[in-house]
Amino acid sequence: MDAQNTAGNRPAGGPEPTGSGTRPGPGTDLPDSTDSTDSTGGADATALAAALRLVMGRTVRRLRQGHAVGDVTLSGVSVLARLNSGGPDSPGALAELERVRPQAMAATLAGLEQRGLVGRTPDASDGRRSIVSVTDAGRSVLEQRRSESVDRIARALDEFTPEERAALGAALPLLDRLAEAL
């Protein structure tokens, strides 16, 4: 059994059984929304953190399983997306923004550069530094990858009620804030 696939004999990337589709299925460690509250009525931070970690990890694994071996890594896609939306930047600034060590960013950029997905130019203000930008090929890969993932998520969301989709949409700003706080 694949180390990433911890949900039994289901094929990689296959749907996970969830009972009615609206509540966690048996055997999951997700708390009921009415459980784990403190005396002030708020969710217990530790229980909520554990549940979020489980759900987000599972979601990322499933999205990863949908891409072929040799595809651009998630860290590579993140860098491409950042360069595409924020414009060219230095490797050091990218490492800081992505919250990784400069050595890890150098490895990610080397792989992207080798595939022709990013290009480097000397920094006009400091010739010792380089500025990295996404290439047309990088934009194409980013759009294709984004489309595949978005299509998979959209197909899964078809199984949700309009109210459930609205609740997920309402939670997005909070999840984004959480990601920035980590």
PDB file of N, CA and C in Angstrom, residues 53-121:
ATOM      1  N   ARG A  53      -5.413  20.265  10.476  1.00  0.00           N
ATOM      2  CA  ARG A  53      -4.207  19.617   9.960  1.00  0.00           C
ATOM      3  C   ARG A  53      -4.566  18.352   9.187  1.00  0.00           C
ATOM      4  N   LEU A  54      -5.459  17.567   9.741  1.00  0.00           N
ATOM      5  CA  LEU A  54      -5.881  16.330   9.097  1.00  0.00           C
ATOM      6  C   LEU A  54      -6.569  16.606   7.758  1.00  0.00           C
ATOM      7  N   VAL A  55      -7.516  17.519   7.760  1.00  0.00           N
ATOM      8  CA  VAL A  55      -8.282  17.814   6.549  1.00  0.00           C
ATOM      9  C   VAL A  55      -7.403  18.458   5.480  1.00  0.00           C
ATOM     10  N   MET A  56      -6.586  19.413   5.867  1.00  0.00           N
ATOM     11  CA  MET A  56      -5.737  20.074   4.873  1.00  0.00           C
ATOM     12  C   MET A  56      -4.700  19.114   4.320  1.00  0.00           C
ATOM     13  N   GLY A  57      -4.117  18.286   5.181  1.00  0.00           N
ATOM     14  CA  GLY A  57      -3.149  17.299   4.714  1.00  0.00           C
ATOM     15  C   GLY A  57      -3.777  16.322   3.731  1.00  0.00           C
ATOM     16  N   ARG A  58      -4.966  15.860   4.045  1.00  0.00           N
ATOM     17  CA  ARG A  58      -5.678  14.929   3.160  1.00  0.00           C
ATOM     18  C   ARG A  58      -5.983  15.594   1.822  1.00  0.00           C
ATOM     19  N   THR A  59      -6.416  16.846   1.853  1.00  0.00           N
ATOM     20  CA  THR A  59      -6.739  17.565   0.627  1.00  0.00           C
ATOM     21  C   THR A  59      -5.496  17.723  -0.249  1.00  0.00           C
ATOM     22  N   VAL A  60      -4.392  18.135   0.349  1.00  0.00           N
ATOM     23  CA  VAL A  60      -3.153  18.311  -0.407  1.00  0.00           C
ATOM     24  C   VAL A  60      -2.682  16.983  -0.993  1.00  0.00           C
ATOM     25  N   ARG A  61      -2.751  15.913  -0.196  1.00  0.00           N
ATOM     26  CA  ARG A  61      -2.346  14.591  -0.710  1.00  0.00           C
ATOM     27  C   ARG A  61      -3.184  14.198  -1.912  1.00  0.00           C
ATOM     28  N   ARG A  62      -4.475  14.409  -1.835  1.00  0.00           N
ATOM     29  CA  ARG A  62      -5.350  14.025  -2.942  1.00  0.00           C
ATOM     30  C   ARG A  62      -5.043  14.842  -4.192  1.00  0.00           C
ATOM     31  N   LEU A  63      -4.769  16.122  -4.011  1.00  0.00           N
ATOM     32  CA  LEU A  63      -4.423  16.940  -5.168  1.00  0.00           C
ATOM     33  C   LEU A  63      -3.081  16.507  -5.751  1.00  0.00           C
ATOM     34  N   ARG A  64      -2.131  16.172  -4.895  1.00  0.00           N
ATOM     35  CA  ARG A  64      -0.834  15.681  -5.371  1.00  0.00           C
ATOM     36  C   ARG A  64      -0.988  14.378  -6.138  1.00  0.00           C
ATOM     37  N   GLN A  65      -1.842  13.494  -5.651  1.00  0.00           N
ATOM     38  CA  GLN A  65      -2.029  12.202  -6.294  1.00  0.00           C
ATOM     39  C   GLN A  65      -2.625  12.348  -7.686  1.00  0.00           C
ATOM     40  N   GLY A  66      -3.255  13.459  -7.967  1.00  0.00           N
ATOM     41  CA  GLY A  66      -3.864  13.679  -9.273  1.00  0.00           C
ATOM     42  C   GLY A  66      -2.888  14.118 -10.335  1.00  0.00           C
ATOM     43  N   HIS A  67      -1.647  14.328  -9.988  1.00  0.00           N
ATOM     44  CA  HIS A  67      -0.649  14.785 -10.950  1.00  0.00           C
ATOM     45  C   HIS A  67       0.374  13.692 -11.188  1.00  0.00           C
ATOM     46  N   ALA A  68       0.843  13.616 -12.407  1.00  0.00           N
ATOM     47  CA  ALA A  68       1.786  12.565 -12.805  1.00  0.00           C
ATOM     48  C   ALA A  68       3.161  12.808 -12.194  1.00  0.00           C
ATOM     49  N   VAL A  69       3.900  11.708 -12.032  1.00  0.00           N
ATOM     50  CA  VAL A  69       5.282  11.800 -11.574  1.00  0.00           C
ATOM     51  C   VAL A  69       6.053  12.635 -12.592  1.00  0.00           C
ATOM     52  N   GLY A  70       6.872  13.528 -12.112  1.00  0.00           N
ATOM     53  CA  GLY A  70       7.643  14.384 -12.999  1.00  0.00           C
ATOM     54  C   GLY A  70       6.996  15.746 -13.201  1.00  0.00           C
ATOM     55  N   ASP A  71       5.753  15.903 -12.727  1.00  0.00           N
ATOM     56  CA  ASP A  71       5.116  17.212 -12.790  1.00  0.00           C
ATOM     57  C   ASP A  71       5.881  18.181 -11.893  1.00  0.00           C
ATOM     58  N   VAL A  72       5.609  19.436 -12.069  1.00  0.00           N
ATOM     59  CA  VAL A  72       6.192  20.461 -11.215  1.00  0.00           C
ATOM     60  C   VAL A  72       5.705  20.229  -9.788  1.00  0.00           C
ATOM     61  N   THR A  73       6.611  20.337  -8.830  1.00  0.00           N
ATOM     62  CA  THR A  73       6.270  20.125  -7.424  1.00  0.00           C
ATOM     63  C   THR A  73       5.327  21.219  -6.927  1.00  0.00           C
ATOM     64  N   LEU A  74       4.691  20.965  -5.793  1.00  0.00           N
ATOM     65  CA  LEU A  74       3.828  21.984  -5.202  1.00  0.00           C
ATOM     66  C   LEU A  74       4.608  23.246  -4.863  1.00  0.00           C
ATOM     67  N   SER A  75       5.838  23.093  -4.379  1.00  0.00           N
ATOM     68  CA  SER A  75       6.639  24.289  -4.070  1.00  0.00           C
ATOM     69  C   SER A  75       6.982  25.033  -5.360  1.00  0.00           C
ATOM     70  N   GLY A  76       7.235  24.296  -6.424  1.00  0.00           N
ATOM     71  CA  GLY A  76       7.503  24.930  -7.714  1.00  0.00           C
ATOM     72  C   GLY A  76       6.290  25.679  -8.238  1.00  0.00           C
ATOM     73  N   VAL A  77       5.120  25.061  -8.108  1.00  0.00           N
ATOM     74  CA  VAL A  77       3.882  25.711  -8.541  1.00  0.00           C
ATOM     75  C   VAL A  77       3.636  26.965  -7.713  1.00  0.00           C
ATOM     76  N   SER A  78       3.907  26.892  -6.425  1.00  0.00           N
ATOM     77  CA  SER A  78       3.718  28.051  -5.559  1.00  0.00           C
ATOM     78  C   SER A  78       4.623  29.205  -5.985  1.00  0.00           C
ATOM     79  N   VAL A  79       5.867  28.896  -6.316  1.00  0.00           N
ATOM     80  CA  VAL A  79       6.807  29.938  -6.766  1.00  0.00           C
ATOM     81  C   VAL A  79       6.348  30.509  -8.106  1.00  0.00           C
ATOM     82  N   LEU A  80       5.942  29.644  -9.035  1.00  0.00           N
ATOM     83  CA  LEU A  80       5.447  30.126 -10.330  1.00  0.00           C
ATOM     84  C   LEU A  80       4.246  31.053 -10.133  1.00  0.00           C
ATOM     85  N   ALA A  81       3.323  30.652  -9.267  1.00  0.00           N
ATOM     86  CA  ALA A  81       2.127  31.463  -9.012  1.00  0.00           C
ATOM     87  C   ALA A  81       2.507  32.808  -8.401  1.00  0.00           C
ATOM     88  N   ARG A  82       3.460  32.792  -7.475  1.00  0.00           N
ATOM     89  CA  ARG A  82       3.887  34.045  -6.835  1.00  0.00           C
ATOM     90  C   ARG A  82       4.541  34.973  -7.856  1.00  0.00           C
ATOM     91  N   LEU A  83       5.404  34.415  -8.706  1.00  0.00           N
ATOM     92  CA  LEU A  83       6.060  35.233  -9.728  1.00  0.00           C
ATOM     93  C   LEU A  83       5.049  35.738 -10.755  1.00  0.00           C
ATOM     94  N   ASN A  84       4.077  34.901 -11.076  1.00  0.00           N
ATOM     95  CA  ASN A  84       3.070  35.287 -12.061  1.00  0.00           C
ATOM     96  C   ASN A  84       2.195  36.418 -11.537  1.00  0.00           C
ATOM     97  N   SER A  85       1.837  36.373 -10.262  1.00  0.00           N
ATOM     98  CA  SER A  85       0.957  37.406  -9.708  1.00  0.00           C
ATOM     99  C   SER A  85       1.726  38.617  -9.186  1.00  0.00           C
ATOM    100  N   GLY A  86       2.907  38.390  -8.616  1.00  0.00           N
ATOM    101  CA  GLY A  86       3.643  39.483  -7.986  1.00  0.00           C
ATOM    102  C   GLY A  86       4.755  40.082  -8.826  1.00  0.00           C
ATOM    103  N   GLY A  87       5.077  39.428  -9.935  1.00  0.00           N
ATOM    104  CA  GLY A  87       6.134  39.921 -10.799  1.00  0.00           C
ATOM    105  C   GLY A  87       7.494  39.380 -10.397  1.00  0.00           C
ATOM    106  N   PRO A  88       8.505  39.713 -11.184  1.00  0.00           N
ATOM    107  CA  PRO A  88       9.862  39.219 -10.921  1.00  0.00           C
ATOM    108  C   PRO A  88      10.351  39.598  -9.529  1.00  0.00           C
ATOM    109  N   ASP A  89      11.206  38.720  -8.980  1.00  0.00           N
ATOM    110  CA  ASP A  89      11.723  38.967  -7.632  1.00  0.00           C
ATOM    111  C   ASP A  89      13.059  38.253  -7.480  1.00  0.00           C
ATOM    112  N   SER A  90      13.758  38.576  -6.421  1.00  0.00           N
ATOM    113  CA  SER A  90      15.050  37.943  -6.153  1.00  0.00           C
ATOM    114  C   SER A  90      14.833  36.600  -5.465  1.00  0.00           C
ATOM    115  N   PRO A  91      15.778  35.674  -5.608  1.00  0.00           N
ATOM    116  CA  PRO A  91      15.651  34.390  -4.912  1.00  0.00           C
ATOM    117  C   PRO A  91      15.519  34.555  -3.401  1.00  0.00           C
ATOM    118  N   GLY A  92      16.249  35.490  -2.820  1.00  0.00           N
ATOM    119  CA  GLY A  92      16.160  35.710  -1.378  1.00  0.00           C
ATOM    120  C   GLY A  92      14.786  36.187  -0.940  1.00  0.00           C
ATOM    121  N   ALA A  93      14.225  37.109  -1.710  1.00  0.00           N
ATOM    122  CA  ALA A  93      12.884  37.604  -1.385  1.00  0.00           C
ATOM    123  C   ALA A  93      11.853  36.494  -1.548  1.00  0.00           C
ATOM    124  N   LEU A  94      12.011  35.668  -2.588  1.00  0.00           N
ATOM    125  CA  LEU A  94      11.093  34.546  -2.796  1.00  0.00           C
ATOM    126  C   LEU A  94      11.171  33.565  -1.634  1.00  0.00           C
ATOM    127  N   ALA A  95      12.385  33.281  -1.170  1.00  0.00           N
ATOM    128  CA  ALA A  95      12.553  32.366  -0.035  1.00  0.00           C
ATOM    129  C   ALA A  95      11.839  32.913   1.191  1.00  0.00           C
ATOM    130  N   GLU A  96      11.974  34.199   1.423  1.00  0.00           N
ATOM    131  CA  GLU A  96      11.318  34.821   2.574  1.00  0.00           C
ATOM    132  C   GLU A  96       9.800  34.771   2.426  1.00  0.00           C
ATOM    133  N   LEU A  97       9.298  35.102   1.250  1.00  0.00           N
ATOM    134  CA  LEU A  97       7.858  35.096   1.017  1.00  0.00           C
ATOM    135  C   LEU A  97       7.262  33.694   1.118  1.00  0.00           C
ATOM    136  N   GLU A  98       8.003  32.693   0.655  1.00  0.00           N
ATOM    137  CA  GLU A  98       7.528  31.305   0.691  1.00  0.00           C
ATOM    138  C   GLU A  98       7.860  30.635   2.028  1.00  0.00           C
ATOM    139  N   ARG A  99       8.599  31.356   2.870  1.00  0.00           N
ATOM    140  CA  ARG A  99       8.976  30.861   4.199  1.00  0.00           C
ATOM    141  C   ARG A  99       9.753  29.552   4.134  1.00  0.00           C
ATOM    142  N   VAL A 100      10.756  29.569   3.249  1.00  0.00           N
ATOM    143  CA  VAL A 100      11.665  28.433   3.138  1.00  0.00           C
ATOM    144  C   VAL A 100      13.090  28.958   3.232  1.00  0.00           C
ATOM    145  N   ARG A 101      14.031  28.055   3.482  1.00  0.00           N
ATOM    146  CA  ARG A 101      15.435  28.461   3.545  1.00  0.00           C
ATOM    147  C   ARG A 101      15.922  28.837   2.147  1.00  0.00           C
ATOM    148  N   PRO A 102      16.878  29.742   2.059  1.00  0.00           N
ATOM    149  CA  PRO A 102      17.411  30.130   0.754  1.00  0.00           C
ATOM    150  C   PRO A 102      17.921  28.924  -0.050  1.00  0.00           C
ATOM    151  N   GLN A 103      18.496  27.931   0.634  1.00  0.00           N
ATOM    152  CA  GLN A 103      18.992  26.742  -0.070  1.00  0.00           C
ATOM    153  C   GLN A 103      17.845  25.969  -0.716  1.00  0.00           C
ATOM    154  N   ALA A 104      16.725  25.860  -0.028  1.00  0.00           N
ATOM    155  CA  ALA A 104      15.563  25.171  -0.584  1.00  0.00           C
ATOM    156  C   ALA A 104      15.012  25.935  -1.782  1.00  0.00           C
ATOM    157  N   MET A 105      14.986  27.253  -1.680  1.00  0.00           N
ATOM    158  CA  MET A 105      14.512  28.064  -2.803  1.00  0.00           C
ATOM    159  C   MET A 105      15.454  27.936  -3.984  1.00  0.00           C
ATOM    160  N   ALA A 106      16.762  27.898  -3.716  1.00  0.00           N
ATOM    161  CA  ALA A 106      17.732  27.733  -4.804  1.00  0.00           C
ATOM    162  C   ALA A 106      17.489  26.424  -5.548  1.00  0.00           C
ATOM    163  N   ALA A 107      17.201  25.356  -4.814  1.00  0.00           N
ATOM    164  CA  ALA A 107      16.935  24.062  -5.447  1.00  0.00           C
ATOM    165  C   ALA A 107      15.647  24.113  -6.261  1.00  0.00           C
ATOM    166  N   THR A 108      14.614  24.730  -5.719  1.00  0.00           N
ATOM    167  CA  THR A 108      13.343  24.850  -6.444  1.00  0.00           C
ATOM    168  C   THR A 108      13.546  25.654  -7.720  1.00  0.00           C
ATOM    169  N   LEU A 109      14.234  26.788  -7.609  1.00  0.00           N
ATOM    170  CA  LEU A 109      14.467  27.643  -8.773  1.00  0.00           C
ATOM    171  C   LEU A 109      15.338  26.951  -9.818  1.00  0.00           C
ATOM    172  N   ALA A 110      16.333  26.183  -9.374  1.00  0.00           N
ATOM    173  CA  ALA A 110      17.190  25.461 -10.318  1.00  0.00           C
ATOM    174  C   ALA A 110      16.363  24.476 -11.145  1.00  0.00           C
ATOM    175  N   GLY A 111      15.449  23.759 -10.482  1.00  0.00           N
ATOM    176  CA  GLY A 111      14.591  22.821 -11.199  1.00  0.00           C
ATOM    177  C   GLY A 111      13.666  23.523 -12.175  1.00  0.00           C
ATOM    178  N   LEU A 112      13.097  24.644 -11.754  1.00  0.00           N
ATOM    179  CA  LEU A 112      12.216  25.408 -12.640  1.00  0.00           C
ATOM    180  C   LEU A 112      12.989  25.999 -13.815  1.00  0.00           C
ATOM    181  N   GLU A 113      14.193  26.476 -13.527  1.00  0.00           N
ATOM    182  CA  GLU A 113      15.013  27.068 -14.581  1.00  0.00           C
ATOM    183  C   GLU A 113      15.450  26.007 -15.591  1.00  0.00           C
ATOM    184  N   GLN A 114      15.808  24.827 -15.098  1.00  0.00           N
ATOM    185  CA  GLN A 114      16.232  23.737 -15.976  1.00  0.00           C
ATOM    186  C   GLN A 114      15.111  23.355 -16.946  1.00  0.00           C
ATOM    187  N   ARG A 115      13.883  23.450 -16.504  1.00  0.00           N
ATOM    188  CA  ARG A 115      12.733  23.123 -17.353  1.00  0.00           C
ATOM    189  C   ARG A 115      12.269  24.300 -18.198  1.00  0.00           C
ATOM    190  N   GLY A 116      12.932  25.454 -18.046  1.00  0.00           N
ATOM    191  CA  GLY A 116      12.570  26.626 -18.837  1.00  0.00           C
ATOM    192  C   GLY A 116      11.323  27.337 -18.350  1.00  0.00           C
ATOM    193  N   LEU A 117      10.971  27.137 -17.077  1.00  0.00           N
ATOM    194  CA  LEU A 117       9.747  27.721 -16.542  1.00  0.00           C
ATOM    195  C   LEU A 117       9.981  29.077 -15.887  1.00  0.00           C
ATOM    196  N   VAL A 118      11.236  29.342 -15.517  1.00  0.00           N
ATOM    197  CA  VAL A 118      11.633  30.659 -15.015  1.00  0.00           C
ATOM    198  C   VAL A 118      12.926  31.057 -15.702  1.00  0.00           C
ATOM    199  N   GLY A 119      13.164  32.343 -15.708  1.00  0.00           N
ATOM    200  CA  GLY A 119      14.422  32.863 -16.249  1.00  0.00           C
ATOM    201  C   GLY A 119      15.054  33.805 -15.246  1.00  0.00           C
ATOM    202  N   ARG A 120      16.357  33.960 -15.361  1.00  0.00           N
ATOM    203  CA  ARG A 120      17.094  34.862 -14.458  1.00  0.00           C
ATOM    204  C   ARG A 120      17.756  35.963 -15.275  1.00  0.00           C
ATOM    205  N   THR A 121      17.735  37.152 -14.694  1.00  0.00           N
ATOM    206  CA  THR A 121      18.452  38.284 -15.269  1.00  0.00           C
ATOM    207  C   THR A 121      19.217  38.957 -14.140  1.00  0.00           C
TER     208      THR A 121
END
